Amino acid sequence: MSSKFEPVSKVYVGEPLIVMPSIKCLSPWPILIENTSFQLAKHVNISAGGYQSVLNGVLLESDECASEVICVTPSEFSENILGCFTINWKRTDVESECKSGYSSIELPKIVVEKSTFLVDMKLPA
């Protein structure tokens, strides 16, 4: 998504991009999200402000959804995937002593093009 939360099919080098994976709990048991993380491709950098998961410690009941968000900036021309998103989770039912599990998915592929110039406007607060 663009910084205006609009879908995009391509971006330009140096242009911020919002990545927002959504999680839906399909388990009949509550799931505790222990941690989420992004493993970004070498040509993608975390934008100013860094990244801190907003889903750490979130409990999802069956059919509930949650979303993570990160702002990234492609640093060079590419047509590769942006990276991977990993969720560490575990069941929370009292009778089970299940160990944690994880799920990892590839982030989408997006076309990053070079531009002859990039205008960055700072608006007054």
mmCIF file of N, CA and C in Angstrom:
data_model
loop_
_atom_site.group_PDB
_atom_site.id
_atom_site.type_symbol
_atom_site.label_atom_id
_atom_site.label_comp_id
_atom_site.label_asym_id
_atom_site.label_seq_id
_atom_site.Cartn_x
_atom_site.Cartn_y
_atom_site.Cartn_z
ATOM 1 N N MET A 1 0.834 -1.174 0.000
ATOM 2 C CA MET A 1 0.000 0.000 0.000
ATOM 3 C C MET A 1 0.882 1.241 0.000
ATOM 4 N N SER A 2 0.347 2.285 -0.545
ATOM 5 C CA SER A 2 1.072 3.550 -0.512
ATOM 6 C C SER A 2 0.958 4.142 0.889
ATOM 7 N N SER A 3 1.640 5.246 1.120
ATOM 8 C CA SER A 3 1.558 5.896 2.429
ATOM 9 C C SER A 3 0.168 6.476 2.687
ATOM 10 N N LYS A 4 -0.687 6.450 1.672
ATOM 11 C CA LYS A 4 -2.085 6.867 1.826
ATOM 12 C C LYS A 4 -2.996 5.654 1.992
ATOM 13 N N PHE A 5 -2.407 4.472 2.227
ATOM 14 C CA PHE A 5 -3.124 3.203 2.386
ATOM 15 C C PHE A 5 -3.922 2.827 1.139
ATOM 16 N N GLU A 6 -3.394 3.188 -0.034
ATOM 17 C CA GLU A 6 -4.005 2.813 -1.306
ATOM 18 C C GLU A 6 -3.210 1.667 -1.922
ATOM 19 N N PRO A 7 -3.883 0.696 -2.546
ATOM 20 C CA PRO A 7 -3.159 -0.419 -3.177
ATOM 21 C C PRO A 7 -2.243 0.089 -4.295
ATOM 22 N N VAL A 8 -1.079 -0.546 -4.426
ATOM 23 C CA VAL A 8 -0.137 -0.186 -5.491
ATOM 24 C C VAL A 8 0.342 -1.454 -6.183
ATOM 25 N N SER A 9 0.681 -1.330 -7.461
ATOM 26 C CA SER A 9 1.233 -2.473 -8.191
ATOM 27 C C SER A 9 2.724 -2.293 -8.448
ATOM 28 N N LYS A 10 3.205 -1.043 -8.290
ATOM 29 C CA LYS A 10 4.637 -0.773 -8.401
ATOM 30 C C LYS A 10 4.962 0.446 -7.547
ATOM 31 N N VAL A 11 6.216 0.529 -7.149
ATOM 32 C CA VAL A 11 6.700 1.679 -6.384
ATOM 33 C C VAL A 11 8.031 2.107 -6.982
ATOM 34 N N TYR A 12 8.533 3.235 -6.512
ATOM 35 C CA TYR A 12 9.807 3.744 -6.997
ATOM 36 C C TYR A 12 10.859 3.653 -5.899
ATOM 37 N N VAL A 13 12.111 3.521 -6.310
ATOM 38 C CA VAL A 13 13.224 3.460 -5.366
ATOM 39 C C VAL A 13 13.149 4.679 -4.447
ATOM 40 N N GLY A 14 13.241 4.458 -3.147
ATOM 41 C CA GLY A 14 13.207 5.541 -2.169
ATOM 42 C C GLY A 14 11.816 5.943 -1.726
ATOM 43 N N GLU A 15 10.778 5.378 -2.334
ATOM 44 C CA GLU A 15 9.398 5.713 -1.976
ATOM 45 C C GLU A 15 8.911 4.772 -0.869
ATOM 46 N N PRO A 16 8.417 5.328 0.253
ATOM 47 C CA PRO A 16 7.927 4.469 1.342
ATOM 48 C C PRO A 16 6.730 3.626 0.906
ATOM 49 N N LEU A 17 6.641 2.450 1.473
ATOM 50 C CA LEU A 17 5.602 1.483 1.142
ATOM 51 C C LEU A 17 5.106 0.860 2.442
ATOM 52 N N ILE A 18 3.804 0.725 2.609
ATOM 53 C CA ILE A 18 3.242 0.113 3.812
ATOM 54 C C ILE A 18 2.919 -1.346 3.522
ATOM 55 N N VAL A 19 3.436 -2.232 4.364
ATOM 56 C CA VAL A 19 3.158 -3.663 4.269
ATOM 57 C C VAL A 19 2.287 -4.009 5.472
ATOM 58 N N MET A 20 1.128 -4.625 5.213
ATOM 59 C CA MET A 20 0.160 -4.871 6.282
ATOM 60 C C MET A 20 -0.421 -6.279 6.184
ATOM 61 N N PRO A 21 0.313 -7.298 6.672
ATOM 62 C CA PRO A 21 -0.236 -8.657 6.650
ATOM 63 C C PRO A 21 -1.343 -8.824 7.689
ATOM 64 N N SER A 22 -2.391 -9.543 7.317
ATOM 65 C CA SER A 22 -3.509 -9.824 8.223
ATOM 66 C C SER A 22 -3.476 -11.289 8.636
ATOM 67 N N ILE A 23 -3.860 -11.538 9.877
ATOM 68 C CA ILE A 23 -3.882 -12.889 10.440
ATOM 69 C C ILE A 23 -5.314 -13.197 10.842
ATOM 70 N N LYS A 24 -5.804 -14.383 10.465
ATOM 71 C CA LYS A 24 -7.126 -14.829 10.897
ATOM 72 C C LYS A 24 -6.956 -16.157 11.618
ATOM 73 N N CYS A 25 -7.522 -16.260 12.806
ATOM 74 C CA CYS A 25 -7.429 -17.488 13.599
ATOM 75 C C CYS A 25 -8.469 -18.487 13.098
ATOM 76 N N LEU A 26 -8.013 -19.583 12.519
ATOM 77 C CA LEU A 26 -8.904 -20.636 12.036
ATOM 78 C C LEU A 26 -8.988 -21.802 13.013
ATOM 79 N N SER A 27 -8.240 -21.723 14.091
ATOM 80 C CA SER A 27 -8.217 -22.778 15.102
ATOM 81 C C SER A 27 -9.484 -22.734 15.955
ATOM 82 N N PRO A 28 -10.003 -23.900 16.369
ATOM 83 C CA PRO A 28 -11.149 -23.893 17.290
ATOM 84 C C PRO A 28 -10.728 -23.479 18.704
ATOM 85 N N TRP A 29 -9.407 -23.414 18.957
ATOM 86 C CA TRP A 29 -8.891 -23.012 20.265
ATOM 87 C C TRP A 29 -8.286 -21.621 20.163
ATOM 88 N N PRO A 30 -8.290 -20.879 21.249
ATOM 89 C CA PRO A 30 -7.636 -19.564 21.231
ATOM 90 C C PRO A 30 -6.141 -19.713 20.941
ATOM 91 N N ILE A 31 -5.606 -18.759 20.218
ATOM 92 C CA ILE A 31 -4.193 -18.747 19.845
ATOM 93 C C ILE A 31 -3.555 -17.481 20.421
ATOM 94 N N LEU A 32 -2.424 -17.649 21.101
ATOM 95 C CA LEU A 32 -1.666 -16.519 21.625
ATOM 96 C C LEU A 32 -0.528 -16.221 20.654
ATOM 97 N N ILE A 33 -0.490 -15.003 20.164
ATOM 98 C CA ILE A 33 0.614 -14.592 19.296
ATOM 99 C C ILE A 33 1.750 -14.154 20.210
ATOM 100 N N GLU A 34 2.819 -14.937 20.215
ATOM 101 C CA GLU A 34 3.956 -14.622 21.078
ATOM 102 C C GLU A 34 4.846 -13.546 20.470
ATOM 103 N N ASN A 35 4.991 -13.589 19.152
ATOM 104 C CA ASN A 35 5.881 -12.644 18.492
ATOM 105 C C ASN A 35 5.629 -12.679 16.989
ATOM 106 N N THR A 36 5.857 -11.563 16.343
ATOM 107 C CA THR A 36 5.861 -11.519 14.880
ATOM 108 C C THR A 36 7.150 -10.837 14.444
ATOM 109 N N SER A 37 7.611 -11.177 13.248
ATOM 110 C CA SER A 37 8.831 -10.542 12.750
ATOM 111 C C SER A 37 8.827 -10.515 11.228
ATOM 112 N N PHE A 38 9.575 -9.582 10.697
ATOM 113 C CA PHE A 38 9.770 -9.458 9.255
ATOM 114 C C PHE A 38 11.228 -9.757 8.945
ATOM 115 N N GLN A 39 11.469 -10.594 7.950
ATOM 116 C CA GLN A 39 12.808 -10.824 7.426
ATOM 117 C C GLN A 39 12.795 -10.206 6.029
ATOM 118 N N LEU A 40 13.300 -9.000 5.934
ATOM 119 C CA LEU A 40 13.208 -8.249 4.688
ATOM 120 C C LEU A 40 14.322 -8.625 3.718
ATOM 121 N N ALA A 41 14.006 -8.521 2.432
ATOM 122 C CA ALA A 41 15.001 -8.764 1.385
ATOM 123 C C ALA A 41 16.101 -7.707 1.485
ATOM 124 N N LYS A 42 17.264 -8.003 0.916
ATOM 125 C CA LYS A 42 18.410 -7.095 1.053
ATOM 126 C C LYS A 42 18.171 -5.726 0.417
ATOM 127 N N HIS A 43 17.263 -5.641 -0.534
ATOM 128 C CA HIS A 43 16.997 -4.367 -1.204
ATOM 129 C C HIS A 43 15.873 -3.568 -0.543
ATOM 130 N N VAL A 44 15.399 -4.012 0.627
ATOM 131 C CA VAL A 44 14.300 -3.348 1.332
ATOM 132 C C VAL A 44 14.775 -2.958 2.731
ATOM 133 N N ASN A 45 14.533 -1.702 3.112
ATOM 134 C CA ASN A 45 14.936 -1.207 4.428
ATOM 135 C C ASN A 45 13.714 -0.763 5.223
ATOM 136 N N ILE A 46 13.804 -0.897 6.542
ATOM 137 C CA ILE A 46 12.742 -0.382 7.405
ATOM 138 C C ILE A 46 12.840 1.135 7.388
ATOM 139 N N SER A 47 11.703 1.817 7.193
ATOM 140 C CA SER A 47 11.688 3.275 7.143
ATOM 141 C C SER A 47 11.960 3.858 8.525
ATOM 142 N N ALA A 48 12.193 5.156 8.563
ATOM 143 C CA ALA A 48 12.479 5.856 9.818
ATOM 144 C C ALA A 48 11.414 5.528 10.861
ATOM 145 N N GLY A 49 11.837 5.361 12.087
ATOM 146 C CA GLY A 49 10.906 5.013 13.157
ATOM 147 C C GLY A 49 11.037 3.569 13.573
ATOM 148 N N GLY A 50 11.684 2.755 12.730
ATOM 149 C CA GLY A 50 11.911 1.355 13.082
ATOM 150 C C GLY A 50 10.648 0.517 13.052
ATOM 151 N N TYR A 51 10.744 -0.651 13.682
ATOM 152 C CA TYR A 51 9.621 -1.590 13.714
ATOM 153 C C TYR A 51 9.504 -2.190 15.100
ATOM 154 N N GLN A 52 8.292 -2.185 15.616
ATOM 155 C CA GLN A 52 7.990 -2.879 16.865
ATOM 156 C C GLN A 52 6.636 -3.549 16.663
ATOM 157 N N SER A 53 6.583 -4.841 16.907
ATOM 158 C CA SER A 53 5.349 -5.593 16.692
ATOM 159 C C SER A 53 4.229 -5.066 17.583
ATOM 160 N N VAL A 54 3.054 -4.901 16.991
ATOM 161 C CA VAL A 54 1.878 -4.490 17.767
ATOM 162 C C VAL A 54 1.056 -5.702 18.183
ATOM 163 N N LEU A 55 1.469 -6.895 17.739
ATOM 164 C CA LEU A 55 0.690 -8.101 18.026
ATOM 165 C C LEU A 55 1.284 -8.985 19.115
ATOM 166 N N ASN A 56 2.451 -8.638 19.659
ATOM 167 C CA ASN A 56 3.038 -9.454 20.722
ATOM 168 C C ASN A 56 2.071 -9.563 21.897
ATOM 169 N N GLY A 57 1.760 -10.797 22.293
ATOM 170 C CA GLY A 57 0.876 -11.021 23.432
ATOM 171 C C GLY A 57 -0.607 -10.941 23.126
ATOM 172 N N VAL A 58 -0.980 -10.785 21.863
ATOM 173 C CA VAL A 58 -2.398 -10.694 21.488
ATOM 174 C C VAL A 58 -3.006 -12.096 21.452
ATOM 175 N N LEU A 59 -4.197 -12.229 22.013
ATOM 176 C CA LEU A 59 -4.928 -13.495 22.028
ATOM 177 C C LEU A 59 -6.028 -13.429 20.976
ATOM 178 N N LEU A 60 -6.029 -14.392 20.052
ATOM 179 C CA LEU A 60 -7.057 -14.444 19.009
ATOM 180 C C LEU A 60 -7.965 -15.637 19.247
ATOM 181 N N GLU A 61 -9.247 -15.380 19.312
ATOM 182 C CA GLU A 61 -10.246 -16.440 19.388
ATOM 183 C C GLU A 61 -10.551 -16.900 17.961
ATOM 184 N N SER A 62 -11.265 -17.997 17.836
ATOM 185 C CA SER A 62 -11.622 -18.531 16.525
ATOM 186 C C SER A 62 -12.333 -17.472 15.680
ATOM 187 N N ASP A 63 -11.929 -17.323 14.436
ATOM 188 C CA ASP A 63 -12.461 -16.380 13.447
ATOM 189 C C ASP A 63 -12.115 -14.915 13.711
ATOM 190 N N GLU A 64 -11.319 -14.616 14.714
ATOM 191 C CA GLU A 64 -10.886 -13.237 14.926
ATOM 192 C C GLU A 64 -9.699 -12.927 14.018
ATOM 193 N N CYS A 65 -9.560 -11.648 13.689
ATOM 194 C CA CYS A 65 -8.482 -11.201 12.804
ATOM 195 C C CYS A 65 -7.626 -10.140 13.493
ATOM 196 N N ALA A 66 -6.399 -10.044 13.067
ATOM 197 C CA ALA A 66 -5.482 -9.011 13.547
ATOM 198 C C ALA A 66 -4.533 -8.665 12.403
ATOM 199 N N SER A 67 -3.996 -7.457 12.438
ATOM 200 C CA SER A 67 -3.077 -7.021 11.384
ATOM 201 C C SER A 67 -1.817 -6.428 11.986
ATOM 202 N N GLU A 68 -0.721 -6.654 11.297
ATOM 203 C CA GLU A 68 0.568 -6.064 11.647
ATOM 204 C C GLU A 68 0.860 -5.026 10.579
ATOM 205 N N VAL A 69 1.670 -4.048 10.893
ATOM 206 C CA VAL A 69 1.973 -3.013 9.901
ATOM 207 C C VAL A 69 3.443 -2.601 10.025
ATOM 208 N N ILE A 70 4.051 -2.369 8.870
ATOM 209 C CA ILE A 70 5.435 -1.899 8.827
ATOM 210 C C ILE A 70 5.587 -0.999 7.603
ATOM 211 N N CYS A 71 6.394 0.032 7.748
ATOM 212 C CA CYS A 71 6.678 0.927 6.632
ATOM 213 C C CYS A 71 8.099 0.633 6.156
ATOM 214 N N VAL A 72 8.233 0.306 4.885
ATOM 215 C CA VAL A 72 9.534 -0.047 4.312
ATOM 216 C C VAL A 72 9.840 0.839 3.103
ATOM 217 N N THR A 73 11.115 0.873 2.741
ATOM 218 C CA THR A 73 11.550 1.653 1.591
ATOM 219 C C THR A 73 12.484 0.806 0.731
ATOM 220 N N PRO A 74 12.111 0.539 -0.522
ATOM 221 C CA PRO A 74 13.020 -0.189 -1.415
ATOM 222 C C PRO A 74 14.228 0.688 -1.749
ATOM 223 N N SER A 75 15.427 0.103 -1.684
ATOM 224 C CA SER A 75 16.640 0.894 -1.893
ATOM 225 C C SER A 75 17.241 0.739 -3.290
ATOM 226 N N GLU A 76 16.719 -0.191 -4.079
ATOM 227 C CA GLU A 76 17.242 -0.372 -5.435
ATOM 228 C C GLU A 76 16.192 -1.018 -6.326
ATOM 229 N N PHE A 77 16.399 -0.901 -7.624
ATOM 230 C CA PHE A 77 15.516 -1.498 -8.625
ATOM 231 C C PHE A 77 15.445 -3.006 -8.409
ATOM 232 N N SER A 78 14.221 -3.544 -8.435
ATOM 233 C CA SER A 78 14.062 -4.982 -8.210
ATOM 234 C C SER A 78 12.672 -5.426 -8.632
ATOM 235 N N GLU A 79 12.528 -6.710 -8.888
ATOM 236 C CA GLU A 79 11.219 -7.308 -9.141
ATOM 237 C C GLU A 79 11.067 -8.545 -8.272
ATOM 238 N N ASN A 80 11.657 -8.519 -7.090
ATOM 239 C CA ASN A 80 11.631 -9.668 -6.193
ATOM 240 C C ASN A 80 10.619 -9.471 -5.078
ATOM 241 N N ILE A 81 10.477 -10.514 -4.272
ATOM 242 C CA ILE A 81 9.596 -10.408 -3.122
ATOM 243 C C ILE A 81 10.209 -9.446 -2.111
ATOM 244 N N LEU A 82 9.376 -8.920 -1.232
ATOM 245 C CA LEU A 82 9.839 -7.969 -0.224
ATOM 246 C C LEU A 82 10.530 -8.657 0.946
ATOM 247 N N GLY A 83 10.211 -9.925 1.175
ATOM 248 C CA GLY A 83 10.789 -10.670 2.296
ATOM 249 C C GLY A 83 9.787 -11.675 2.825
ATOM 250 N N CYS A 84 9.904 -12.004 4.118
ATOM 251 C CA CYS A 84 9.004 -12.965 4.769
ATOM 252 C C CYS A 84 8.431 -12.376 6.049
ATOM 253 N N PHE A 85 7.259 -12.864 6.423
ATOM 254 C CA PHE A 85 6.601 -12.484 7.672
ATOM 255 C C PHE A 85 6.431 -13.758 8.486
ATOM 256 N N THR A 86 6.900 -13.742 9.737
ATOM 257 C CA THR A 86 6.845 -14.924 10.594
ATOM 258 C C THR A 86 6.035 -14.627 11.848
ATOM 259 N N ILE A 87 5.178 -15.583 12.213
ATOM 260 C CA ILE A 87 4.343 -15.480 13.413
ATOM 261 C C ILE A 87 4.712 -16.629 14.341
ATOM 262 N N ASN A 88 5.117 -16.324 15.567
ATOM 263 C CA ASN A 88 5.320 -17.347 16.599
ATOM 264 C C ASN A 88 4.051 -17.364 17.444
ATOM 265 N N TRP A 89 3.462 -18.544 17.623
ATOM 266 C CA TRP A 89 2.168 -18.649 18.293
ATOM 267 C C TRP A 89 2.093 -19.936 19.100
ATOM 268 N N LYS A 90 1.074 -20.002 19.965
ATOM 269 C CA LYS A 90 0.794 -21.252 20.672
ATOM 270 C C LYS A 90 -0.666 -21.280 21.092
ATOM 271 N N ARG A 91 -1.176 -22.502 21.285
ATOM 272 C CA ARG A 91 -2.540 -22.676 21.788
ATOM 273 C C ARG A 91 -2.554 -22.288 23.255
ATOM 274 N N THR A 92 -3.675 -21.769 23.713
ATOM 275 C CA THR A 92 -3.738 -21.310 25.102
ATOM 276 C C THR A 92 -4.661 -22.138 25.977
ATOM 277 N N ASP A 93 -5.216 -23.237 25.451
ATOM 278 C CA ASP A 93 -6.110 -24.036 26.286
ATOM 279 C C ASP A 93 -5.325 -24.610 27.469
ATOM 280 N N VAL A 94 -5.950 -24.629 28.637
ATOM 281 C CA VAL A 94 -5.292 -24.972 29.898
ATOM 282 C C VAL A 94 -4.794 -26.413 29.928
ATOM 283 N N GLU A 95 -5.538 -27.336 29.358
ATOM 284 C CA GLU A 95 -5.195 -28.750 29.435
ATOM 285 C C GLU A 95 -3.993 -29.123 28.567
ATOM 286 N N SER A 96 -3.677 -28.318 27.613
ATOM 287 C CA SER A 96 -2.598 -28.649 26.684
ATOM 288 C C SER A 96 -1.309 -27.934 27.070
ATOM 289 N N GLU A 97 -0.215 -28.658 27.003
ATOM 290 C CA GLU A 97 1.089 -28.039 27.220
ATOM 291 C C GLU A 97 1.861 -28.039 25.902
ATOM 292 N N CYS A 98 1.174 -27.637 24.862
ATOM 293 C CA CYS A 98 1.784 -27.594 23.529
ATOM 294 C C CYS A 98 2.922 -26.581 23.497
ATOM 295 N N LYS A 99 3.942 -26.931 22.767
ATOM 296 C CA LYS A 99 5.038 -25.993 22.563
ATOM 297 C C LYS A 99 4.625 -24.988 21.498
ATOM 298 N N SER A 100 5.380 -23.937 21.425
ATOM 299 C CA SER A 100 5.101 -22.896 20.439
ATOM 300 C C SER A 100 5.307 -23.422 19.026
ATOM 301 N N GLY A 101 4.567 -22.845 18.106
ATOM 302 C CA GLY A 101 4.731 -23.141 16.692
ATOM 303 C C GLY A 101 5.010 -21.843 15.957
ATOM 304 N N TYR A 102 5.307 -21.955 14.689
ATOM 305 C CA TYR A 102 5.478 -20.736 13.908
ATOM 306 C C TYR A 102 4.955 -20.962 12.500
ATOM 307 N N SER A 103 4.542 -19.886 11.898
ATOM 308 C CA SER A 103 4.099 -19.888 10.507
ATOM 309 C C SER A 103 4.843 -18.762 9.808
ATOM 310 N N SER A 104 5.336 -19.042 8.615
ATOM 311 C CA SER A 104 6.090 -18.047 7.870
ATOM 312 C C SER A 104 5.545 -17.977 6.450
ATOM 313 N N ILE A 105 5.315 -16.768 5.973
ATOM 314 C CA ILE A 105 4.794 -16.584 4.620
ATOM 315 C C ILE A 105 5.655 -15.569 3.872
ATOM 316 N N GLU A 106 5.734 -15.731 2.567
ATOM 317 C CA GLU A 106 6.447 -14.755 1.746
ATOM 318 C C GLU A 106 5.573 -13.531 1.563
ATOM 319 N N LEU A 107 6.190 -12.370 1.652
ATOM 320 C CA LEU A 107 5.492 -11.127 1.346
ATOM 321 C C LEU A 107 5.362 -11.035 -0.170
ATOM 322 N N PRO A 108 4.427 -10.237 -0.650
ATOM 323 C CA PRO A 108 4.193 -10.211 -2.099
ATOM 324 C C PRO A 108 5.371 -9.663 -2.902
ATOM 325 N N LYS A 109 5.367 -10.042 -4.164
ATOM 326 C CA LYS A 109 6.346 -9.526 -5.119
ATOM 327 C C LYS A 109 5.809 -8.193 -5.624
ATOM 328 N N ILE A 110 6.677 -7.208 -5.709
ATOM 329 C CA ILE A 110 6.248 -5.903 -6.215
ATOM 330 C C ILE A 110 7.344 -5.347 -7.118
ATOM 331 N N VAL A 111 6.946 -4.644 -8.136
ATOM 332 C CA VAL A 111 7.895 -4.048 -9.075
ATOM 333 C C VAL A 111 8.397 -2.730 -8.489
ATOM 334 N N VAL A 112 9.709 -2.608 -8.389
ATOM 335 C CA VAL A 112 10.339 -1.375 -7.915
ATOM 336 C C VAL A 112 11.092 -0.777 -9.093
ATOM 337 N N GLU A 113 10.723 0.448 -9.464
ATOM 338 C CA GLU A 113 11.339 1.102 -10.614
ATOM 339 C C GLU A 113 12.170 2.298 -10.179
ATOM 340 N N LYS A 114 13.123 2.654 -11.029
ATOM 341 C CA LYS A 114 13.907 3.862 -10.781
ATOM 342 C C LYS A 114 13.125 5.058 -11.296
ATOM 343 N N SER A 115 13.289 6.179 -10.631
ATOM 344 C CA SER A 115 12.654 7.416 -11.052
ATOM 345 C C SER A 115 13.743 8.463 -11.242
ATOM 346 N N THR A 116 13.496 9.413 -12.133
ATOM 347 C CA THR A 116 14.505 10.445 -12.357
ATOM 348 C C THR A 116 14.595 11.407 -11.183
ATOM 349 N N PHE A 117 13.522 11.534 -10.408
ATOM 350 C CA PHE A 117 13.564 12.357 -9.207
ATOM 351 C C PHE A 117 12.452 11.919 -8.258
ATOM 352 N N LEU A 118 12.615 12.275 -6.988
ATOM 353 C CA LEU A 118 11.626 11.976 -5.954
ATOM 354 C C LEU A 118 11.402 13.242 -5.159
ATOM 355 N N VAL A 119 10.165 13.687 -5.054
ATOM 356 C CA VAL A 119 9.831 14.887 -4.296
ATOM 357 C C VAL A 119 9.314 14.458 -2.933
ATOM 358 N N ASP A 120 9.935 14.983 -1.875
ATOM 359 C CA ASP A 120 9.527 14.676 -0.505
ATOM 360 C C ASP A 120 9.132 15.983 0.156
ATOM 361 N N MET A 121 7.836 16.165 0.403
ATOM 362 C CA MET A 121 7.349 17.415 0.992
ATOM 363 C C MET A 121 7.109 17.239 2.480
ATOM 364 N N LYS A 122 7.611 18.165 3.261
ATOM 365 C CA LYS A 122 7.357 18.189 4.696
ATOM 366 C C LYS A 122 6.223 19.180 4.933
ATOM 367 N N LEU A 123 5.116 18.686 5.467
ATOM 368 C CA LEU A 123 3.975 19.551 5.740
ATOM 369 C C LEU A 123 4.056 20.072 7.168
ATOM 370 N N PRO A 124 3.554 21.280 7.421
ATOM 371 C CA PRO A 124 3.575 21.786 8.800
ATOM 372 C C PRO A 124 2.698 20.932 9.707
ATOM 373 N N ALA A 125 3.077 20.857 10.977
ATOM 374 C CA ALA A 125 2.348 20.021 11.944
ATOM 375 C C ALA A 125 0.986 20.559 12.254
#
